[in-house]
GROMACS .gro file of N, CA and C in nm:
model
  381
    1UNK      N    1  13.199   3.138  -0.710
    1UNK     CA    2  13.099   3.237  -0.739
    1UNK      C    3  12.964   3.169  -0.754
    2UNK      N    4  12.865   3.222  -0.692
    2UNK     CA    5  12.730   3.165  -0.698
    2UNK      C    6  12.665   3.197  -0.831
    3UNK      N    7  12.579   3.105  -0.873
    3UNK     CA    8  12.501   3.129  -0.994
    3UNK      C    9  12.378   3.208  -0.953
    4UNK      N   10  12.359   3.323  -1.012
    4UNK     CA   11  12.242   3.404  -0.984
    4UNK      C   12  12.147   3.391  -1.101
    5UNK      N   13  12.027   3.349  -1.077
    5UNK     CA   14  11.933   3.334  -1.187
    5UNK      C   15  11.805   3.269  -1.141
    6UNK      N   16  11.731   3.221  -1.236
    6UNK     CA   17  11.604   3.157  -1.205
    6UNK      C   18  11.602   3.015  -1.258
    7UNK      N   19  11.531   2.930  -1.187
    7UNK     CA   20  11.509   2.794  -1.233
    7UNK      C   21  11.416   2.806  -1.353
    8UNK      N   22  11.471   2.776  -1.471
    8UNK     CA   23  11.388   2.796  -1.590
    8UNK      C   24  11.316   2.671  -1.632
    9UNK      N   25  11.372   2.553  -1.603
    9UNK     CA   26  11.300   2.431  -1.639
    9UNK      C   27  11.359   2.311  -1.568
   10UNK      N   28  11.276   2.211  -1.552
   10UNK     CA   29  11.322   2.082  -1.502
   10UNK      C   30  11.242   1.976  -1.577
   11UNK      N   31  11.311   1.871  -1.618
   11UNK     CA   32  11.242   1.762  -1.687
   11UNK      C   33  11.288   1.629  -1.631
   12UNK      N   34  11.200   1.531  -1.643
   12UNK     CA   35  11.229   1.395  -1.597
   12UNK      C   36  11.186   1.301  -1.707
   13UNK      N   37  11.281   1.222  -1.757
   13UNK     CA   38  11.249   1.128  -1.863
   13UNK      C   39  11.195   1.197  -1.987
   14UNK      N   40  11.234   1.323  -2.011
   14UNK     CA   41  11.188   1.398  -2.127
   14UNK      C   42  11.058   1.472  -2.105
   15UNK      N   43  10.994   1.454  -1.989
   15UNK     CA   44  10.869   1.523  -1.958
   15UNK      C   45  10.896   1.646  -1.874
   16UNK      N   46  10.849   1.761  -1.917
   16UNK     CA   47  10.867   1.886  -1.844
   16UNK      C   48  10.783   1.884  -1.716
   17UNK      N   49  10.842   1.930  -1.607
   17UNK     CA   50  10.772   1.936  -1.478
   17UNK      C   51  10.736   2.082  -1.451
   18UNK      N   52  10.607   2.111  -1.446
   18UNK     CA   53  10.559   2.247  -1.425
   18UNK      C   54  10.548   2.279  -1.277
   19UNK      N   55  10.542   2.407  -1.246
   19UNK     CA   56  10.513   2.460  -1.112
   19UNK      C   57  10.611   2.414  -1.006
   20UNK      N   58  10.739   2.413  -1.040
   20UNK     CA   59  10.843   2.377  -0.943
   20UNK      C   60  10.876   2.502  -0.862
   21UNK      N   61  10.862   2.494  -0.731
   21UNK     CA   62  10.896   2.606  -0.644
   21UNK      C   63  11.044   2.605  -0.608
   22UNK      N   64  11.094   2.486  -0.573
   22UNK     CA   65  11.233   2.471  -0.532
   22UNK      C   66  11.287   2.338  -0.581
   23UNK      N   67  11.410   2.340  -0.629
   23UNK     CA   68  11.478   2.217  -0.668
   23UNK      C   69  11.614   2.216  -0.597
   24UNK      N   70  11.649   2.100  -0.540
   24UNK     CA   71  11.775   2.087  -0.467
   24UNK      C   72  11.847   1.962  -0.514
   25UNK      N   73  11.975   1.973  -0.541
   25UNK     CA   74  12.059   1.857  -0.570
   25UNK      C   75  12.179   1.866  -0.477
   26UNK      N   76  12.206   1.756  -0.405
   26UNK     CA   77  12.316   1.752  -0.309
   26UNK      C   78  12.414   1.643  -0.346
   27UNK      N   79  12.542   1.680  -0.359
   27UNK     CA   80  12.648   1.582  -0.379
   27UNK      C   81  12.705   1.546  -0.243
   28UNK      N   82  12.733   1.417  -0.222
   28UNK     CA   83  12.782   1.370  -0.093
   28UNK      C   84  12.902   1.279  -0.115
   29UNK      N   85  13.008   1.303  -0.039
   29UNK     CA   86  13.125   1.215  -0.041
   29UNK      C   87  13.151   1.169   0.102
   30UNK      N   88  13.126   1.042   0.130
   30UNK     CA   89  13.149   0.995   0.267
   30UNK      C   90  13.299   0.986   0.297
   31UNK      N   91  13.333   1.013   0.420
   31UNK     CA   92  13.469   0.992   0.468
   31UNK      C   93  13.475   0.851   0.527
   32UNK      N   94  13.563   0.766   0.472
   32UNK     CA   95  13.573   0.627   0.517
   32UNK      C   96  13.691   0.615   0.613
   33UNK      N   97  13.661   0.569   0.732
   33UNK     CA   98  13.763   0.555   0.836
   33UNK      C   99  13.855   0.437   0.804
   34UNK      N  100  13.985   0.464   0.788
   34UNK     CA  101  14.085   0.360   0.761
   34UNK      C  102  14.194   0.364   0.869
   35UNK      N  103  14.156   0.404   0.990
   35UNK     CA  104  14.251   0.414   1.100
   35UNK      C  105  14.302   0.277   1.139
   36UNK      N  106  14.434   0.258   1.139
   36UNK     CA  107  14.489   0.129   1.182
   36UNK      C  108  14.461   0.104   1.331
   37UNK      N  109  14.444  -0.022   1.367
   37UNK     CA  110  14.423  -0.058   1.507
   37UNK      C  111  14.545  -0.011   1.587
   38UNK      N  112  14.518   0.053   1.698
   38UNK     CA  113  14.624   0.101   1.786
   38UNK      C  114  14.670   0.242   1.756
   39UNK      N  115  14.625   0.301   1.647
   39UNK     CA  116  14.666   0.437   1.612
   39UNK      C  117  14.600   0.536   1.708
   40UNK      N  118  14.671   0.646   1.733
   40UNK     CA  119  14.616   0.749   1.820
   40UNK      C  120  14.551   0.863   1.742
   41UNK      N  121  14.558   0.856   1.609
   41UNK     CA  122  14.495   0.957   1.524
   41UNK      C  123  14.413   0.886   1.415
   42UNK      N  124  14.298   0.941   1.387
   42UNK     CA  125  14.213   0.883   1.283
   42UNK      C  126  14.264   0.919   1.145
   43UNK      N  127  14.245   0.825   1.050
   43UNK     CA  128  14.279   0.848   0.910
   43UNK      C  129  14.159   0.815   0.824
   44UNK      N  130  14.142   0.891   0.715
   44UNK     CA  131  14.026   0.874   0.628
   44UNK      C  132  14.067   0.874   0.481
   45UNK      N  133  13.985   0.810   0.399
   45UNK     CA  134  13.992   0.824   0.255
   45UNK      C  135  13.855   0.867   0.207
   46UNK      N  136  13.852   0.927   0.089
   46UNK     CA  137  13.724   0.970   0.033
   46UNK      C  138  13.652   0.851  -0.029
   47UNK      N  139  13.525   0.839   0.001
   47UNK     CA  140  13.442   0.734  -0.058
   47UNK      C  141  13.388   0.778  -0.193
   48UNK      N  142  13.302   0.698  -0.248
   48UNK     CA  143  13.241   0.728  -0.378
   48UNK      C  144  13.141   0.842  -0.364
   49UNK      N  145  13.140   0.929  -0.464
   49UNK     CA  146  13.048   1.043  -0.464
   49UNK      C  147  12.906   0.993  -0.493
   50UNK      N  148  12.811   1.040  -0.417
   50UNK     CA  149  12.671   1.009  -0.438
   50UNK      C  150  12.592   1.139  -0.446
   51UNK      N  151  12.470   1.130  -0.493
   51UNK     CA  152  12.387   1.251  -0.504
   51UNK      C  153  12.242   1.219  -0.471
   52UNK      N  154  12.178   1.314  -0.407
   52UNK     CA  155  12.035   1.308  -0.379
   52UNK      C  156  11.974   1.440  -0.425
   53UNK      N  157  11.843   1.443  -0.434
   53UNK     CA  158  11.777   1.566  -0.473
   53UNK      C  159  11.636   1.571  -0.422
   54UNK      N  160  11.576   1.687  -0.436
   54UNK     CA  161  11.435   1.702  -0.400
   54UNK      C  162  11.373   1.815  -0.481
   55UNK      N  163  11.244   1.802  -0.502
   55UNK     CA  164  11.165   1.906  -0.568
   55UNK      C  165  11.050   1.942  -0.476
   56UNK      N  166  11.016   2.068  -0.472
   56UNK     CA  167  10.896   2.113  -0.403
   56UNK      C  168  10.810   2.175  -0.513
   57UNK      N  169  10.695   2.114  -0.541
   57UNK     CA  170  10.610   2.162  -0.650
   57UNK      C  171  10.475   2.206  -0.598
   58UNK      N  172  10.411   2.295  -0.674
   58UNK     CA  173  10.273   2.332  -0.648
   58UNK      C  174  10.190   2.226  -0.721
   59UNK      N  175  10.137   2.131  -0.645
   59UNK     CA  176  10.083   2.005  -0.696
   59UNK      C  177   9.950   2.023  -0.768
   60UNK      N  178   9.942   1.966  -0.889
   60UNK     CA  179   9.821   1.973  -0.971
   60UNK      C  180   9.809   1.843  -1.048
   61UNK      N  181   9.713   1.758  -1.011
   61UNK     CA  182   9.697   1.628  -1.076
   61UNK      C  183   9.655   1.638  -1.222
   62UNK      N  184   9.614   1.755  -1.268
   62UNK     CA  185   9.581   1.770  -1.411
   62UNK      C  186   9.705   1.800  -1.494
   63UNK      N  187   9.820   1.819  -1.429
   63UNK     CA  188   9.945   1.844  -1.499
   63UNK      C  189  10.009   1.712  -1.542
   64UNK      N  190  10.040   1.699  -1.670
   64UNK     CA  191  10.102   1.576  -1.721
   64UNK      C  192  10.232   1.545  -1.648
   65UNK      N  193  10.312   1.648  -1.623
   65UNK     CA  194  10.438   1.627  -1.552
   65UNK      C  195  10.417   1.574  -1.411
   66UNK      N  196  10.314   1.621  -1.345
   66UNK     CA  197  10.289   1.576  -1.208
   66UNK      C  198  10.237   1.433  -1.204
   67UNK      N  199  10.152   1.395  -1.300
   67UNK     CA  200  10.108   1.255  -1.303
   67UNK      C  201  10.223   1.164  -1.345
   68UNK      N  202  10.315   1.216  -1.427
   68UNK     CA  203  10.436   1.139  -1.461
   68UNK      C  204  10.518   1.112  -1.335
   69UNK      N  205  10.533   1.213  -1.249
   69UNK     CA  206  10.605   1.195  -1.123
   69UNK      C  207  10.536   1.092  -1.033
   70UNK      N  208  10.404   1.093  -1.031
   70UNK     CA  209  10.330   0.993  -0.953
   70UNK      C  210  10.366   0.854  -1.002
   71UNK      N  211  10.370   0.836  -1.134
   71UNK     CA  212  10.408   0.707  -1.191
   71UNK      C  213  10.550   0.668  -1.155
   72UNK      N  214  10.642   0.764  -1.160
   72UNK     CA  215  10.781   0.736  -1.123
   72UNK      C  216  10.792   0.694  -0.976
   73UNK      N  217  10.703   0.746  -0.893
   73UNK     CA  218  10.706   0.712  -0.751
   73UNK      C  219  10.667   0.567  -0.727
   74UNK      N  220  10.590   0.509  -0.818
   74UNK     CA  221  10.546   0.371  -0.798
   74UNK      C  222  10.617   0.269  -0.887
   75UNK      N  223  10.678   0.313  -0.999
   75UNK     CA  224  10.740   0.214  -1.088
   75UNK      C  225  10.887   0.185  -1.058
   76UNK      N  226  10.949   0.262  -0.969
   76UNK     CA  227  11.085   0.235  -0.919
   76UNK      C  228  11.188   0.221  -1.030
   77UNK      N  229  11.185   0.312  -1.127
   77UNK     CA  230  11.283   0.309  -1.235
   77UNK      C  231  11.365   0.438  -1.235
   78UNK      N  232  11.483   0.430  -1.294
   78UNK     CA  233  11.569   0.547  -1.308
   78UNK      C  234  11.535   0.618  -1.438
   79UNK      N  235  11.531   0.751  -1.433
   79UNK     CA  236  11.504   0.834  -1.550
   79UNK      C  237  11.605   0.948  -1.553
   80UNK      N  238  11.628   1.003  -1.671
   80UNK     CA  239  11.720   1.116  -1.684
   80UNK      C  240  11.649   1.244  -1.641
   81UNK      N  241  11.712   1.315  -1.548
   81UNK     CA  242  11.660   1.442  -1.497
   81UNK      C  243  11.751   1.554  -1.546
   82UNK      N  244  11.691   1.664  -1.592
   82UNK     CA  245  11.768   1.780  -1.637
   82UNK      C  246  11.711   1.904  -1.569
   83UNK      N  247  11.796   1.972  -1.494
   83UNK     CA  248  11.759   2.096  -1.427
   83UNK      C  249  11.833   2.207  -1.500
   84UNK      N  250  11.761   2.309  -1.548
   84UNK     CA  251  11.823   2.420  -1.620
   84UNK      C  252  11.800   2.548  -1.541
   85UNK      N  253  11.910   2.620  -1.517
   85UNK     CA  254  11.908   2.747  -1.445
   85UNK      C  255  11.950   2.854  -1.544
   86UNK      N  256  11.871   2.960  -1.555
   86UNK     CA  257  11.906   3.070  -1.644
   86UNK      C  258  11.982   3.174  -1.564
   87UNK      N  259  12.104   3.197  -1.604
   87UNK     CA  260  12.188   3.302  -1.543
   87UNK      C  261  12.244   3.384  -1.660
   88UNK      N  262  12.374   3.405  -1.663
   88UNK     CA  263  12.434   3.475  -1.776
   88UNK      C  264  12.424   3.389  -1.901
   89UNK      N  265  12.419   3.260  -1.884
   89UNK     CA  266  12.396   3.162  -1.990
   89UNK      C  267  12.335   3.043  -1.921
   90UNK      N  268  12.261   2.959  -1.991
   90UNK     CA  269  12.198   2.846  -1.923
   90UNK      C  270  12.300   2.753  -1.858
   91UNK      N  271  12.274   2.716  -1.736
   91UNK     CA  272  12.353   2.617  -1.662
   91UNK      C  273  12.264   2.495  -1.645
   92UNK      N  274  12.317   2.375  -1.667
   92UNK     CA  275  12.235   2.256  -1.651
   92UNK      C  276  12.300   2.160  -1.553
   93UNK      N  277  12.217   2.083  -1.487
   93UNK     CA  278  12.259   1.974  -1.401
   93UNK      C  279  12.180   1.853  -1.450
   94UNK      N  280  12.251   1.746  -1.487
   94UNK     CA  281  12.187   1.630  -1.548
   94UNK      C  282  12.231   1.503  -1.478
   95UNK      N  283  12.140   1.411  -1.456
   95UNK     CA  284  12.174   1.282  -1.398
   95UNK      C  285  12.057   1.185  -1.403
   96UNK      N  286  12.088   1.060  -1.379
   96UNK     CA  287  11.987   0.955  -1.375
   96UNK      C  288  11.944   0.936  -1.230
   97UNK      N  289  11.814   0.946  -1.206
   97UNK     CA  290  11.764   0.935  -1.069
   97UNK      C  291  11.630   0.863  -1.066
   98UNK      N  292  11.599   0.806  -0.950
   98UNK     CA  293  11.467   0.749  -0.929
   98UNK      C  294  11.400   0.824  -0.814
   99UNK      N  295  11.267   0.825  -0.818
   99UNK     CA  296  11.189   0.889  -0.712
   99UNK      C  297  11.185   0.793  -0.593
  100UNK      N  298  11.231   0.841  -0.479
  100UNK     CA  299  11.231   0.759  -0.357
  100UNK      C  300  11.128   0.807  -0.256
  101UNK      N  301  11.065   0.920  -0.284
  101UNK     CA  302  10.961   0.970  -0.194
  101UNK      C  303  10.869   1.066  -0.267
  102UNK      N  304  10.742   1.062  -0.234
  102UNK     CA  305  10.642   1.150  -0.294
  102UNK      C  306  10.545   1.186  -0.182
  103UNK      N  307  10.554   1.307  -0.131
  103UNK     CA  308  10.473   1.350  -0.017
  103UNK      C  309  10.387   1.469  -0.056
  104UNK      N  310  10.255   1.454  -0.040
  104UNK     CA  311  10.161   1.561  -0.073
  104UNK      C  312  10.114   1.626   0.056
  105UNK      N  313  10.114   1.760   0.055
  105UNK     CA  314  10.066   1.836   0.170
  105UNK      C  315   9.959   1.933   0.121
  106UNK      N  316   9.845   1.932   0.188
  106UNK     CA  317   9.736   2.025   0.153
  106UNK      C  318   9.676   2.078   0.282
  107UNK      N  319   9.629   2.200   0.275
  107UNK     CA  320   9.562   2.258   0.391
  107UNK      C  321   9.440   2.335   0.344
  108UNK      N  322   9.348   2.359   0.435
  108UNK     CA  323   9.225   2.430   0.400
  108UNK      C  324   9.260   2.567   0.341
  109UNK      N  325   9.199   2.600   0.230
  109UNK     CA  326   9.218   2.727   0.160
  109UNK      C  327   9.364   2.755   0.126
  110UNK      N  328   9.441   2.648   0.107
  110UNK     CA  329   9.582   2.663   0.070
  110UNK      C  330   9.610   2.592  -0.060
  111UNK      N  331   9.729   2.611  -0.109
  111UNK     CA  332   9.773   2.546  -0.232
  111UNK      C  333   9.831   2.410  -0.197
  112UNK      N  334   9.791   2.307  -0.269
  112UNK     CA  335   9.849   2.174  -0.246
  112UNK      C  336   9.993   2.175  -0.297
  113UNK      N  337  10.081   2.113  -0.220
  113UNK     CA  338  10.222   2.104  -0.256
  113UNK      C  339  10.264   1.959  -0.249
  114UNK      N  340  10.366   1.925  -0.324
  114UNK     CA  341  10.424   1.791  -0.316
  114UNK      C  342  10.574   1.805  -0.307
  115UNK      N  343  10.634   1.721  -0.225
  115UNK     CA  344  10.780   1.713  -0.214
  115UNK      C  345  10.820   1.579  -0.271
  116UNK      N  346  10.910   1.583  -0.368
  116UNK     CA  347  10.958   1.462  -0.435
  116UNK      C  348  11.104   1.443  -0.398
  117UNK      N  349  11.139   1.324  -0.347
  117UNK     CA  350  11.277   1.293  -0.312
  117UNK      C  351  11.339   1.207  -0.421
  118UNK      N  352  11.466   1.235  -0.453
  118UNK     CA  353  11.536   1.166  -0.561
  118UNK      C  354  11.665   1.102  -0.512
  119UNK      N  355  11.698   0.986  -0.567
  119UNK     CA  356  11.827   0.922  -0.546
  119UNK      C  357  11.893   0.907  -0.682
  120UNK      N  358  12.008   0.972  -0.699
  120UNK     CA  359  12.080   0.964  -0.825
  120UNK      C  360  12.166   0.841  -0.830
  121UNK      N  361  12.188   0.791  -0.953
  121UNK     CA  362  12.271   0.675  -0.979
  121UNK      C  363  12.381   0.716  -1.077
  122UNK      N  364  12.506   0.694  -1.041
  122UNK     CA  365  12.615   0.732  -1.130
  122UNK      C  366  12.652   0.878  -1.117
  123UNK      N  367  12.712   0.930  -1.223
  123UNK     CA  368  12.765   1.066  -1.223
  123UNK      C  369  12.657   1.169  -1.250
  124UNK      N  370  12.660   1.277  -1.173
  124UNK     CA  371  12.575   1.393  -1.199
  124UNK      C  372  12.664   1.493  -1.272
  125UNK      N  373  12.616   1.542  -1.387
  125UNK     CA  374  12.696   1.629  -1.472
  125UNK      C  375  12.651   1.774  -1.458
  126UNK      N  376  12.747   1.859  -1.427
  126UNK     CA  377  12.722   2.003  -1.419
  126UNK      C  378  12.778   2.065  -1.546
  127UNK      N  379  12.694   2.133  -1.625
  127UNK     CA  380  12.743   2.189  -1.750
  127UNK      C  381  12.678   2.319  -1.786
   0.00000   0.00000   0.00000
C-alpha cells in the first residue's frame, strides 16, 4: 500500500532543509553473477543493499539549510538525514549520507532550483 501524504520535513545533520520540492530515496540490491564455468544457465546471489537519494529544492542562499547543504557538498562528510512524510501518522526514513552532487539551475524570470545527490552509508531505516 502506498503512503499518501505530504513531505512535511527533511533535515540533514540536525539542520532543517526548507523549500524541498521533491525528495527521492532509492534502495538498490545488485544481483551478483555466480554462474559456474560451463553452466548453461546463469545463477545469482543478492549483493549488499545500498541506497542513494536526491533532493530538488527551490534554491535560496539566504536559507541556513541551503548554505548548510553547500558546505556538505564541499566537506565530503556523512551526516544523518531524516525525511518525514505526514500520512495517517508520521513516517520517517533515516540514514547516514554524504552529498555527492550539488547542481544549481536558474533561468531568466524563473525560480532558481538545486538538485542535491546523496550516497547513503550503512542501513537506511524506515519507521
